Short mmCIF file of C-alpha atoms in Angstrom, two decimals:
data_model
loop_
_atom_site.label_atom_id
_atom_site.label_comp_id
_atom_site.label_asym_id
_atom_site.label_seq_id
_atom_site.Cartn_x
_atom_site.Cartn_y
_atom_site.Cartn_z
CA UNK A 1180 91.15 -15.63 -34.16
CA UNK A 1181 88.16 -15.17 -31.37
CA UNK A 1182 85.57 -18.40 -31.34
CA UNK A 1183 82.20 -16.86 -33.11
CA UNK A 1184 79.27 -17.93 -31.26
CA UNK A 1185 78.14 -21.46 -32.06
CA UNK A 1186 81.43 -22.68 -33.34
CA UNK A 1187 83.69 -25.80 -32.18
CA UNK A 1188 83.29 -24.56 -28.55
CA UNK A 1189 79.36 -24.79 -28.66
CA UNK A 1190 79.55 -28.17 -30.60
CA UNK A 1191 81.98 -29.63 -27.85
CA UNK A 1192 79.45 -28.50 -25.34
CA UNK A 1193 77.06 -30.47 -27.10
CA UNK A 1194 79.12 -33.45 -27.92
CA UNK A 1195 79.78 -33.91 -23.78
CA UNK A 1196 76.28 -33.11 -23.21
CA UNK A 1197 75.26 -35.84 -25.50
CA UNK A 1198 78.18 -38.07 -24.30
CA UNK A 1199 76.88 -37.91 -20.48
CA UNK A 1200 73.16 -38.44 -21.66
CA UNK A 1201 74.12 -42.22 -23.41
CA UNK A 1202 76.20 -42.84 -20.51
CA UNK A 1203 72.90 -42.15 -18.18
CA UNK A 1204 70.78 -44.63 -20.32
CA UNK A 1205 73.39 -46.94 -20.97
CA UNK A 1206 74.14 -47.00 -17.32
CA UNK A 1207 70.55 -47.36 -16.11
CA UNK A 1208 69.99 -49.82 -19.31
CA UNK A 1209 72.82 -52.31 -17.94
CA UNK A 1210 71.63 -52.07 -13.96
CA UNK A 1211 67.83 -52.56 -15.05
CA UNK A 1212 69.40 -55.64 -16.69
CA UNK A 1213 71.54 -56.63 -14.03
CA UNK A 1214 68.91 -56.01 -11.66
CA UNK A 1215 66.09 -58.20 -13.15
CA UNK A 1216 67.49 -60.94 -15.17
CA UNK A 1217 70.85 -62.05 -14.12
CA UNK A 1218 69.34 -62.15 -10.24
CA UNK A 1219 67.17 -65.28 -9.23
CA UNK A 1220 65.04 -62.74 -7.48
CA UNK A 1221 64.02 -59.17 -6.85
CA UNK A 1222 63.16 -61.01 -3.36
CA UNK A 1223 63.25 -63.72 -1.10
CA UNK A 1224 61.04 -65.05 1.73
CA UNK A 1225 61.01 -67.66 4.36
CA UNK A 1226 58.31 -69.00 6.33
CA UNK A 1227 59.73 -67.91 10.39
CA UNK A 1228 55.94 -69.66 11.64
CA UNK A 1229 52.61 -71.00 11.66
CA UNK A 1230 50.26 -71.29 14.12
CA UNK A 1231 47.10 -73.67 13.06
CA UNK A 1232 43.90 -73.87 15.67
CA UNK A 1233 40.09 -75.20 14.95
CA UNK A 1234 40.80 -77.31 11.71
CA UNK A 1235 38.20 -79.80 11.18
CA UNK A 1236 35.97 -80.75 8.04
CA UNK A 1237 32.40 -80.61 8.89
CA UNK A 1238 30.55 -82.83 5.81
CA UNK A 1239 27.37 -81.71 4.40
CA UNK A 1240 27.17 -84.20 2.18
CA UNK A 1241 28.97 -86.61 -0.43
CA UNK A 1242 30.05 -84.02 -2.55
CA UNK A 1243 30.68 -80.83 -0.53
CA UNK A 1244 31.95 -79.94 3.05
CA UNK A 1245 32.59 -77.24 5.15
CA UNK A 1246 36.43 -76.58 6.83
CA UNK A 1247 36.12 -74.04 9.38
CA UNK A 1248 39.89 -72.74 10.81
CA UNK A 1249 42.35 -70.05 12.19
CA UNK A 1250 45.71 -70.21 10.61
CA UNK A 1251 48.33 -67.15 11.43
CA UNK A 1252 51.22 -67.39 9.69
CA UNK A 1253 54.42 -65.26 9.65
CA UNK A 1254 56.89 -64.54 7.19
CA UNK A 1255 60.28 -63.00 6.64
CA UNK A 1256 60.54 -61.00 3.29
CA UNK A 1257 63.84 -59.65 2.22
CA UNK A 1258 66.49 -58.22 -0.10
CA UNK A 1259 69.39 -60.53 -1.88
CA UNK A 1260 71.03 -56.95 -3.07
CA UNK A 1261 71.05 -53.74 -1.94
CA UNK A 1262 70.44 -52.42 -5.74
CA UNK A 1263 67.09 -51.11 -5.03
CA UNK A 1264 64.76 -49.58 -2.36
CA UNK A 1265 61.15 -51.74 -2.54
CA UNK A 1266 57.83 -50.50 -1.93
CA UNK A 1267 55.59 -53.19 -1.15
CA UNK A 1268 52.40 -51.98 -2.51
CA UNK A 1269 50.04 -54.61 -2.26
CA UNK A 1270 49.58 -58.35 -1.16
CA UNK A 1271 47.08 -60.62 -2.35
CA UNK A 1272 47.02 -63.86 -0.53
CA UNK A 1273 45.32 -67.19 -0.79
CA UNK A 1274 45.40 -70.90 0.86
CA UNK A 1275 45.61 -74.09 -1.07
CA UNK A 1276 45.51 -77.90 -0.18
CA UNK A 1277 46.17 -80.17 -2.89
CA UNK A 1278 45.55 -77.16 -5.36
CA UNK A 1279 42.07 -76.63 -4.22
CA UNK A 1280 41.71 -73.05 -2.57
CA UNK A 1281 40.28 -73.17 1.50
CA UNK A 1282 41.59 -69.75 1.98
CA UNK A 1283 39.85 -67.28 -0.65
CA UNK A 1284 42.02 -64.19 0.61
CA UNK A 1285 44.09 -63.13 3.97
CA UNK A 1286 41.40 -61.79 6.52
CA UNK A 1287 44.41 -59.99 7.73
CA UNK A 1288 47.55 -58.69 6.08
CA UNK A 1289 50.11 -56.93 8.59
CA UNK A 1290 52.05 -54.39 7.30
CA UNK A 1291 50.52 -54.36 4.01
CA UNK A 1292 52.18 -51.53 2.81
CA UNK A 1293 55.96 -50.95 3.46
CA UNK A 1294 59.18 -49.64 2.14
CA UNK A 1295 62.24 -51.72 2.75
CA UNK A 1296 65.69 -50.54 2.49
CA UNK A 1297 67.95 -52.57 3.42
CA UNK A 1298 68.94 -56.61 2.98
CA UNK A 1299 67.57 -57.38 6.52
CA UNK A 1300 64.39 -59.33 6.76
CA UNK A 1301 61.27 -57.84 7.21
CA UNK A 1302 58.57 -59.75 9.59
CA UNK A 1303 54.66 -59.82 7.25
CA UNK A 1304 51.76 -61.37 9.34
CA UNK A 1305 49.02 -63.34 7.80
CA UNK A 1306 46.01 -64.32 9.26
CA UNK A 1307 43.41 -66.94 7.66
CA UNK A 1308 40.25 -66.84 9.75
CA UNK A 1309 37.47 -69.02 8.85
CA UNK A 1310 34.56 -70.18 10.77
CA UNK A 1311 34.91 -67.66 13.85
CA UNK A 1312 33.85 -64.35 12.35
CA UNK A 1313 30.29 -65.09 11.90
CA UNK A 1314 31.30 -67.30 9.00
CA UNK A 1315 30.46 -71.03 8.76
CA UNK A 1316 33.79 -72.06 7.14
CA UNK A 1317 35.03 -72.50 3.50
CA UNK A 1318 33.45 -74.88 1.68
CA UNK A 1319 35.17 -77.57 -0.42
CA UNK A 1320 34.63 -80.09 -2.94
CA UNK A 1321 34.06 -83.56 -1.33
CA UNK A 1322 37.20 -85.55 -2.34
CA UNK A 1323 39.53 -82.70 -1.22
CA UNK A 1324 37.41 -82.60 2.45
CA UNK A 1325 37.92 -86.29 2.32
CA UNK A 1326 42.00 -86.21 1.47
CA UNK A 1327 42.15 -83.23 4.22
CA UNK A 1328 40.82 -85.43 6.76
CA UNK A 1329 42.69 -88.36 6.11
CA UNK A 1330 45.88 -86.02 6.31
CA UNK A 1331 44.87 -85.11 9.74
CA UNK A 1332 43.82 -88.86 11.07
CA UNK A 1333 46.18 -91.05 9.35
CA UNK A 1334 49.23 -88.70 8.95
CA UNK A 1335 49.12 -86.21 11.32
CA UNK A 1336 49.69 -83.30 9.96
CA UNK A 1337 48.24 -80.79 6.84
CA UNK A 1338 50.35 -79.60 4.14
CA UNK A 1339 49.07 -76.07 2.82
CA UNK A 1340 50.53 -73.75 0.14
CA UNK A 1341 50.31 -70.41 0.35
CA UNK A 1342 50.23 -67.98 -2.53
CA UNK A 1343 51.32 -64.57 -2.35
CA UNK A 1344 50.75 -61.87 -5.85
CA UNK A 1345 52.96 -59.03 -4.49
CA UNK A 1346 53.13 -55.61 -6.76
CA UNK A 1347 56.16 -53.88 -6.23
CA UNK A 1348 57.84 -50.51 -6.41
CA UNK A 1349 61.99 -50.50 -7.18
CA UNK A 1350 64.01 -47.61 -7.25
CA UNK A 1351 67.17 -48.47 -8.40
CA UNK A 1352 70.05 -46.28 -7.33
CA UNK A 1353 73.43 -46.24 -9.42
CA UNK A 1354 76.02 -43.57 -9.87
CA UNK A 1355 74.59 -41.18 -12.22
CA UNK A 1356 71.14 -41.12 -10.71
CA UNK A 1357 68.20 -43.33 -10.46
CA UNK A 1358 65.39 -45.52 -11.98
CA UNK A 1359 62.12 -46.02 -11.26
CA UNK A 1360 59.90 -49.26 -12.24
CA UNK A 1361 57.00 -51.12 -11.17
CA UNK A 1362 57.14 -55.05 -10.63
CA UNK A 1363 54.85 -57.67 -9.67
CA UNK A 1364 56.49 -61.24 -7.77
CA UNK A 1365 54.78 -64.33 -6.98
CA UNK A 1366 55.71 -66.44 -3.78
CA UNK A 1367 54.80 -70.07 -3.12
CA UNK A 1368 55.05 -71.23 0.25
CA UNK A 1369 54.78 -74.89 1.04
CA UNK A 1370 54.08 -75.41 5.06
CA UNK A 1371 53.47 -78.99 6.55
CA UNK A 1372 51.97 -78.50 9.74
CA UNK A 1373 51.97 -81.11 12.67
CA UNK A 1374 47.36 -81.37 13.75
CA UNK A 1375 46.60 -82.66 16.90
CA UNK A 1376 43.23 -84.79 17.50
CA UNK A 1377 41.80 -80.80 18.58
CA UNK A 1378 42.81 -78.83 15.01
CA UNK A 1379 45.14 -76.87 16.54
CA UNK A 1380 49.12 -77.36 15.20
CA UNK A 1381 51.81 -74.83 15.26
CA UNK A 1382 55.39 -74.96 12.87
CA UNK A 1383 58.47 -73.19 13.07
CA UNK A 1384 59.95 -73.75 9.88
CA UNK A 1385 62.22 -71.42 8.58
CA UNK A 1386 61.82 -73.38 5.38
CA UNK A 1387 62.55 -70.57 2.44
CA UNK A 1388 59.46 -70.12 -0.43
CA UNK A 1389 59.87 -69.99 -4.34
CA UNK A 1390 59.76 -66.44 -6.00
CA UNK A 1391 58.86 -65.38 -9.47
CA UNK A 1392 59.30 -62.28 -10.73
#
């Protein structure tokens, strides 16, 4: 006996239909979970250098100063999977000594926008430039000008953390299609840099930075 129009063969239609569309969500379900929670990271970063010239602390008086600088720093961002193509969006960044801020924002940010594909590491250039662009410095609270300079005299050398908010694009790519999601990461970047008597210091560290999804 002929099949009449929307019997069995319609509802098996409908049943595979409806089979493929649970395995799509299921699918992209289980690699969104993969992908952001059983993964320390979306992405990683290292420090590759820092170049420090014209650090001093200029005193105004007991409780403020002024720290005029130039601090380029460069870092290597990159992939621990090859899950997901990332657009780097945007990068906020900001300087810290002793969890006081002396650099408000990057003056310089190079690329700022990208799109990386692969796991290889991609090179992100920072500059900090205080006190040379008409500028007079940034000032500080007098106890953390005070611990600065005694970190340059008695010790040699400044330890700075650098702070990174980085909004993210991911499209994740698994076998019956793709996903599409917006992220934001944090990166912390602790750099100990050798000062000479002049301000100027340069590291090559290498030294990899903590990331927070």
């Amino acid at each position: 006996m002929p099949t009449m129009p929307g019997g069995s063969g319609d509802n098996s239609d409908k049943l595979w239909v409806a089979y493929l569309c649970v395995q799509f969500v299921v699918g992209g379900a289980f690699l969104l979970y993969a992908l952001l929670y059983t993964q320390p990271s979306l992405i990683g970063a290292t420090v590759d250098s820092a170049t420090l010239s014209r650090l001093t602390v200029v005193s105004n008086n007991a409780s403020a100063a002024t720290v005029p600088y130039h601090l380029s720093v460069r870092l290597k961002l990159y992939k621990p999977g090859d899950e997901a193509n990332i657009y780097y969006d945007a990068m906020d960044a900001e300087l810290r000594f002793r969890g006081a801020i002396i650099g408000p924002a990057a003056n310089d940010t190079s690329p700022s926008v990208f799109l990386q594909r692969s796991k290889a590491g991609r090179d992100v250039n920072l500059e900090f430039d205080y006190g040379r662009r008409g500028g007079g410095g940034v000032s500080v609270a007098g106890d953390v000008a005070a611990e600065l300079e005694k970190e340059m005299r008695s010790v040699g050398r400044v330890t700075m953390e650098l702070e990174l908010d980085v909004l993210l694009r991911l499209r994740v790519r698994y076998v019956e299609g793709g996903l599409k999601l917006r992220q934001k990461a944090r990166i912390w970047c602790s750099m100990s840099i050798p000062v000479k008597p002049d301000g100027r210091g340069a590291l090559a560290s290498g030294d990899r930075c903590r990331v927070k999804n």
